[in-house]
mmCIF file of C-alpha atoms in Angstrom:
data_model
loop_
_atom_site.group_PDB
_atom_site.id
_atom_site.type_symbol
_atom_site.label_atom_id
_atom_site.label_comp_id
_atom_site.label_asym_id
_atom_site.label_seq_id
_atom_site.Cartn_x
_atom_site.Cartn_y
_atom_site.Cartn_z
ATOM 1 C CA MET A 253 27.588 -16.515 14.479
ATOM 2 C CA THR A 254 24.051 -15.596 13.474
ATOM 3 C CA GLU A 255 20.926 -16.054 15.481
ATOM 4 C CA SER A 256 19.666 -18.409 12.771
ATOM 5 C CA GLU A 257 21.117 -21.183 14.898
ATOM 6 C CA ALA A 258 18.124 -20.787 17.215
ATOM 7 C CA GLU A 259 15.865 -23.340 15.510
ATOM 8 C CA GLU A 260 12.109 -22.843 15.355
ATOM 9 C CA PRO A 261 10.139 -26.070 15.682
ATOM 10 C CA ASN A 262 7.785 -26.439 12.715
ATOM 11 C CA VAL A 263 4.826 -26.984 15.011
ATOM 12 C CA GLU A 264 5.353 -23.560 16.555
ATOM 13 C CA GLU A 265 5.581 -21.871 13.165
ATOM 14 C CA THR A 266 2.354 -23.610 12.185
ATOM 15 C CA GLU A 267 0.661 -22.319 15.337
ATOM 16 C CA LEU A 268 1.767 -18.764 14.532
ATOM 17 C CA GLU A 269 0.562 -19.010 10.941
ATOM 18 C CA GLU A 270 -2.796 -20.414 12.058
ATOM 19 C CA ARG A 271 -3.146 -17.643 14.613
ATOM 20 C CA ARG A 272 -2.535 -15.007 11.955
ATOM 21 C CA SER A 273 -5.113 -16.658 9.653
ATOM 22 C CA GLU A 274 -7.909 -16.300 12.219
ATOM 23 C CA PRO A 275 -10.391 -13.408 11.881
ATOM 24 C CA ARG A 276 -8.618 -10.204 12.818
ATOM 25 C CA THR A 277 -9.853 -8.077 15.669
ATOM 26 C CA LYS A 278 -7.525 -5.200 14.780
ATOM 27 C CA SER A 279 -6.123 -3.895 11.500
ATOM 28 C CA ARG A 280 -3.101 -1.655 11.055
ATOM 29 C CA VAL A 281 -3.859 1.457 9.010
ATOM 30 C CA GLU A 282 -0.919 3.874 9.391
ATOM 31 C CA ARG A 283 -2.409 6.703 7.350
ATOM 32 C CA THR A 284 -3.085 10.408 7.919
ATOM 33 C CA VAL A 285 -6.635 11.722 7.530
ATOM 34 C CA VAL A 286 -8.161 15.174 7.737
ATOM 35 C CA ALA A 287 -10.759 14.923 10.487
ATOM 36 C CA THR A 288 -12.948 17.177 12.588
ATOM 37 C CA LEU A 289 -12.869 16.797 16.357
ATOM 38 C CA THR A 290 -15.518 18.400 18.511
ATOM 39 C CA ASP A 291 -15.267 18.669 22.286
ATOM 40 C CA GLU A 292 -16.259 21.039 25.081
ATOM 41 C CA THR A 293 -12.766 22.539 25.450
ATOM 42 C CA TYR A 294 -11.813 23.392 21.864
ATOM 43 C CA GLY A 295 -15.155 23.276 20.062
ATOM 44 C CA THR A 296 -14.904 21.982 16.493
ATOM 45 C CA LEU A 297 -11.405 21.859 14.994
ATOM 46 C CA THR A 298 -9.999 20.390 11.809
ATOM 47 C CA ASN A 299 -7.012 18.157 12.531
ATOM 48 C CA HIS A 300 -4.552 16.054 10.595
ATOM 49 C CA LEU A 301 -4.521 12.887 12.661
ATOM 50 C CA TYR A 302 -2.524 9.735 12.046
ATOM 51 C CA ILE A 303 -4.556 6.547 12.424
ATOM 52 C CA LEU A 304 -2.310 3.727 13.638
ATOM 53 C CA ASP A 305 -4.899 0.958 13.772
ATOM 54 C CA ILE A 306 -8.609 0.262 14.046
ATOM 55 C CA SER A 307 -10.676 -2.404 15.795
ATOM 56 C CA PRO A 308 -14.435 -3.023 16.063
ATOM 57 C CA ASN A 309 -14.428 -1.127 19.360
ATOM 58 C CA GLY A 310 -11.909 1.663 18.933
ATOM 59 C CA LEU A 311 -8.944 3.391 17.306
ATOM 60 C CA ARG A 312 -5.340 4.148 18.097
ATOM 61 C CA ILE A 313 -4.327 7.565 16.763
ATOM 62 C CA ASN A 314 -1.510 10.101 16.906
ATOM 63 C CA LEU A 315 -2.777 13.645 17.478
ATOM 64 C CA ASP A 316 -0.953 16.998 17.578
ATOM 65 C CA ARG A 317 -2.076 17.700 21.138
ATOM 66 C CA THR A 318 -2.540 15.839 24.406
ATOM 67 C CA VAL A 319 -6.019 14.707 25.408
ATOM 68 C CA GLU A 320 -6.528 13.359 28.911
ATOM 69 C CA PRO A 321 -7.966 9.896 29.654
ATOM 70 C CA ALA A 322 -11.763 9.810 30.161
ATOM 71 C CA SER A 323 -12.158 12.812 27.826
ATOM 72 C CA ARG A 324 -14.828 12.441 25.153
ATOM 73 C CA PHE A 325 -15.128 14.005 21.719
ATOM 74 C CA ASP A 326 -16.900 13.560 18.388
ATOM 75 C CA LEU A 327 -14.698 12.415 15.518
ATOM 76 C CA SER A 328 -15.613 12.662 11.831
ATOM 77 C CA PHE A 329 -13.715 11.940 8.592
ATOM 78 C CA GLU A 330 -14.289 10.707 5.036
ATOM 79 C CA VAL A 331 -13.426 7.016 4.700
ATOM 80 C CA ASP A 332 -12.348 7.349 1.055
ATOM 81 C CA SER A 333 -9.151 8.945 2.395
ATOM 82 C CA LEU A 334 -8.308 5.494 3.812
ATOM 83 C CA GLY A 335 -9.341 3.431 0.796
ATOM 84 C CA SER A 336 -10.506 4.472 -2.646
ATOM 85 C CA GLU A 337 -12.941 1.543 -2.780
ATOM 86 C CA MET A 338 -14.991 2.957 0.105
ATOM 87 C CA SER A 339 -17.156 6.027 0.524
ATOM 88 C CA GLY A 340 -19.069 7.767 3.268
ATOM 89 C CA THR A 341 -18.472 9.849 6.366
ATOM 90 C CA LEU A 342 -17.543 8.041 9.555
ATOM 91 C CA ASN A 343 -19.019 9.796 12.597
ATOM 92 C CA LEU A 344 -17.996 8.459 15.992
ATOM 93 C CA ARG A 345 -18.318 9.420 19.619
ATOM 94 C CA CYS A 346 -15.012 8.475 21.263
ATOM 95 C CA GLU A 347 -13.588 8.261 24.763
ATOM 96 C CA VAL A 348 -9.859 8.405 25.532
ATOM 97 C CA VAL A 349 -8.891 5.213 27.362
ATOM 98 C CA TRP A 350 -5.168 6.013 27.618
ATOM 99 C CA ASN A 351 -2.631 8.471 26.260
ATOM 100 C CA ARG A 352 1.106 8.487 25.643
ATOM 101 C CA PRO A 353 2.675 11.933 25.062
ATOM 102 C CA LEU A 354 5.562 11.957 22.580
ATOM 103 C CA LEU A 355 8.451 14.313 21.914
ATOM 104 C CA GLY A 356 7.434 17.286 19.812
ATOM 105 C CA GLY A 357 4.051 17.756 21.434
ATOM 106 C CA THR A 358 2.143 14.947 19.725
ATOM 107 C CA CYS A 359 0.310 12.252 21.647
ATOM 108 C CA VAL A 360 -0.759 8.668 20.935
ATOM 109 C CA LEU A 361 -4.340 8.053 22.081
ATOM 110 C CA GLY A 362 -6.189 4.812 22.646
ATOM 111 C CA LEU A 363 -9.866 5.469 21.901
ATOM 112 C CA LYS A 364 -13.004 3.436 22.407
ATOM 113 C CA PHE A 365 -16.235 4.021 20.524
ATOM 114 C CA ILE A 366 -19.282 5.163 22.514
ATOM 115 C CA GLU A 367 -22.491 3.570 21.200
ATOM 116 C CA PRO A 368 -21.741 3.773 17.451
ATOM 117 C CA ASP A 369 -24.813 3.626 15.229
ATOM 118 C CA GLU A 370 -25.379 0.947 12.601
ATOM 119 C CA GLY A 371 -23.944 3.062 9.779
ATOM 120 C CA ALA A 372 -20.740 3.754 11.707
ATOM 121 C CA GLN A 373 -20.373 0.078 12.619
ATOM 122 C CA ASP A 374 -20.734 -0.889 8.961
ATOM 123 C CA LEU A 375 -18.019 1.561 7.877
ATOM 124 C CA VAL A 376 -15.710 0.339 10.645
ATOM 125 C CA GLU A 377 -16.184 -3.244 9.423
ATOM 126 C CA GLN A 378 -15.345 -2.150 5.881
ATOM 127 C CA LEU A 379 -12.164 -0.464 7.102
ATOM 128 C CA LEU A 380 -11.192 -3.550 9.105
ATOM 129 C CA GLY A 381 -11.579 -5.794 6.082
ATOM 130 C CA TYR A 382 -9.789 -3.438 3.711
ATOM 131 C CA TRP A 383 -6.757 -2.851 5.911
ATOM 132 C CA SER A 384 -6.386 -6.428 7.165
ATOM 133 C CA ASN A 385 -5.970 -7.496 3.531
ATOM 134 C CA LYS A 386 -3.718 -4.514 2.828
ATOM 135 C CA HIS A 387 -1.108 -5.650 5.346
ATOM 136 C CA ASP A 388 -1.143 -9.358 4.529
ATOM 137 C CA PHE A 389 1.939 -10.544 2.657
ATOM 138 C CA ALA A 390 3.260 -13.915 1.535
ATOM 139 C CA LEU A 391 6.624 -15.311 2.617
ATOM 140 C CA ASN A 392 8.606 -18.186 1.108
ATOM 141 C CA ARG A 393 10.548 -20.579 3.327
ATOM 142 C CA LEU A 394 14.257 -20.676 2.471
ATOM 143 C CA ARG A 395 16.217 -23.918 2.366
ATOM 144 C CA GLU A 396 19.095 -22.188 4.179
ATOM 145 C CA PRO A 397 18.986 -19.042 6.348
ATOM 146 C CA VAL A 398 20.206 -15.777 4.841
ATOM 147 C CA ASP A 399 22.570 -13.629 6.895
ATOM 148 C CA ALA A 400 21.209 -10.152 7.570
ATOM 149 C CA LYS A 401 22.097 -7.226 9.804
ATOM 150 C CA VAL A 402 19.457 -5.043 11.429
ATOM 151 C CA ARG A 403 19.546 -1.773 13.328
ATOM 152 C CA THR A 404 16.913 0.588 14.675
ATOM 153 C CA SER A 405 18.516 3.915 13.679
ATOM 154 C CA GLU A 406 21.125 5.436 11.371
ATOM 155 C CA ASP A 407 23.350 6.135 14.395
ATOM 156 C CA GLU A 408 23.437 2.513 15.518
ATOM 157 C CA PRO A 409 26.240 0.267 14.176
ATOM 158 C CA TRP A 410 25.420 -2.795 12.071
ATOM 159 C CA SER A 411 26.127 -5.075 15.025
ATOM 160 C CA ARG A 412 22.961 -7.190 15.195
ATOM 161 C CA MET A 413 23.179 -10.264 12.963
ATOM 162 C CA VAL A 414 20.120 -12.432 12.329
ATOM 163 C CA GLY A 415 19.270 -15.329 10.039
ATOM 164 C CA VAL A 416 16.327 -14.752 7.689
ATOM 165 C CA ARG A 417 14.229 -17.929 7.341
ATOM 166 C CA LYS A 418 11.390 -16.671 5.131
ATOM 167 C CA LEU A 419 11.571 -14.091 2.369
ATOM 168 C CA SER A 420 9.639 -12.415 -0.436
ATOM 169 C CA ALA A 421 9.691 -9.117 -2.295
ATOM 170 C CA GLU A 422 7.199 -7.914 0.329
ATOM 171 C CA GLY A 423 9.021 -8.794 3.530
ATOM 172 C CA PHE A 424 10.959 -11.318 5.611
ATOM 173 C CA GLN A 425 10.896 -13.311 8.854
ATOM 174 C CA PHE A 426 13.641 -14.284 11.274
ATOM 175 C CA PRO A 427 14.021 -15.867 14.739
ATOM 176 C CA THR A 428 15.866 -13.880 17.380
ATOM 177 C CA SER A 429 16.320 -13.389 21.100
ATOM 178 C CA LEU A 430 16.011 -9.638 20.453
ATOM 179 C CA GLN A 431 12.751 -7.873 21.281
ATOM 180 C CA PHE A 432 11.011 -5.641 18.730
ATOM 181 C CA GLU A 433 7.773 -3.669 18.904
ATOM 182 C CA ALA A 434 4.955 -3.946 16.385
ATOM 183 C CA ASP A 435 5.062 -0.982 13.957
ATOM 184 C CA GLN A 436 8.723 -0.326 14.816
ATOM 185 C CA GLU A 437 10.795 0.794 11.829
ATOM 186 C CA ILE A 438 14.156 -0.892 11.334
ATOM 187 C CA LEU A 439 16.992 -0.769 8.825
ATOM 188 C CA VAL A 440 18.080 -4.049 7.252
ATOM 189 C CA ARG A 441 21.118 -5.112 5.242
ATOM 190 C CA MET A 442 20.508 -8.538 3.695
ATOM 191 C CA LEU A 443 23.469 -10.438 2.235
ATOM 192 C CA LEU A 444 22.001 -12.343 -0.719
ATOM 193 C CA GLU A 445 23.903 -14.441 -3.224
ATOM 194 C CA ALA A 446 23.274 -12.013 -6.095
ATOM 195 C CA GLY A 447 23.930 -8.848 -4.098
ATOM 196 C CA THR A 448 23.228 -6.891 -0.918
ATOM 197 C CA VAL A 449 19.769 -5.489 -0.223
ATOM 198 C CA GLU A 450 19.814 -2.501 2.137
ATOM 199 C CA THR A 451 16.513 -0.803 2.928
ATOM 200 C CA ARG A 452 13.910 0.104 5.561
ATOM 201 C CA ALA A 453 11.230 -2.199 6.943
ATOM 202 C CA VAL A 454 8.514 -2.141 9.584
ATOM 203 C CA VAL A 455 7.947 -4.865 12.189
ATOM 204 C CA ARG A 456 4.512 -6.430 11.669
ATOM 205 C CA TRP A 457 4.750 -8.986 14.454
ATOM 206 C CA CYS A 458 7.111 -10.120 17.192
ATOM 207 C CA GLU A 459 5.735 -13.288 18.756
ATOM 208 C CA ARG A 460 7.389 -15.378 21.436
ATOM 209 C CA MET A 461 7.703 -19.113 20.757
ATOM 210 C CA LYS A 462 7.573 -21.913 23.286
ATOM 211 C CA ASN A 463 11.365 -22.273 23.055
ATOM 212 C CA GLY A 464 11.765 -18.650 24.200
ATOM 213 C CA VAL A 465 12.834 -17.310 20.791
ATOM 214 C CA ASN A 466 10.919 -14.480 19.118
ATOM 215 C CA SER A 467 9.561 -14.881 15.599
ATOM 216 C CA VAL A 468 9.786 -11.456 13.926
ATOM 217 C CA GLY A 469 7.969 -10.633 10.693
ATOM 218 C CA CYS A 470 8.852 -7.459 8.795
ATOM 219 C CA GLU A 471 7.372 -5.747 5.752
ATOM 220 C CA PHE A 472 9.574 -3.729 3.405
ATOM 221 C CA LEU A 473 8.736 -0.026 3.371
ATOM 222 C CA GLU A 474 10.693 0.486 0.167
ATOM 223 C CA LEU A 475 12.540 -1.797 -2.209
ATOM 224 C CA SER A 476 14.568 -0.809 -5.268
ATOM 225 C CA ALA A 477 14.252 -2.618 -8.587
ATOM 226 C CA SER A 478 17.703 -4.147 -8.079
ATOM 227 C CA GLY A 479 16.769 -5.247 -4.562
ATOM 228 C CA LYS A 480 13.627 -6.948 -5.845
ATOM 229 C CA GLY A 481 15.688 -8.609 -8.561
ATOM 230 C CA PHE A 482 18.213 -9.932 -6.021
ATOM 231 C CA ILE A 483 15.383 -11.355 -3.898
ATOM 232 C CA ASP A 484 13.554 -12.946 -6.847
ATOM 233 C CA LEU A 485 16.784 -14.569 -8.034
ATOM 234 C CA HIS A 486 17.565 -15.874 -4.550
ATOM 235 C CA LEU A 487 14.073 -17.340 -4.190
ATOM 236 C CA ARG A 488 14.353 -19.147 -7.527
ATOM 237 C CA HIS A 489 17.522 -20.884 -6.381
ATOM 238 C CA HIS A 490 17.008 -21.306 -2.634
ATOM 239 C CA SER A 491 13.310 -21.699 -1.744
#
């Protein structure tokens, strides 16, 4: 039995879609930049930092060292490394609001901007607009759910069955009682009429409905030509 039997009322899906169409206050980036960080402890250092997301008021980054909450530093990087359509140097004074050390010595930091000037605010707005559009993707509603298996690692068995309700060559959506985290990578094996699509995807949202079921939207991280062909063929016949 798949979890596609957990029906999603149309009104709830509409609410979710409307919520995602509202102006975004945060955009996922998920890119590495070469940046300079200047603080009282280390002076000025060049770092490869991974920007997870950006908002009008701050950033979430992964850094190769731990920085304690309430610490402040100056951050600078070229914005063209995050989008070829943009140019300029983004200079920001940041304060660490929270940190989460990870295995291997890296650390996720939640940063807030300290009194950014007009030029910095303008570049942040450009980044927000660019990356909010970058992660948007269309999904087509299927007439019948598609059986799929998901797992969170190579070591985990293919024991979680879900029913995909919306699909495109960019991603898919399914209802489930399972809980997923935004930005979590998963492995998916989708059993389509023309053939099986097995690949990696990233969770873009996991939103709880009024009926207690989670609506999970995933974007493909990679998709072979045959996989895209299987999906296109399925959509022509079943959407």
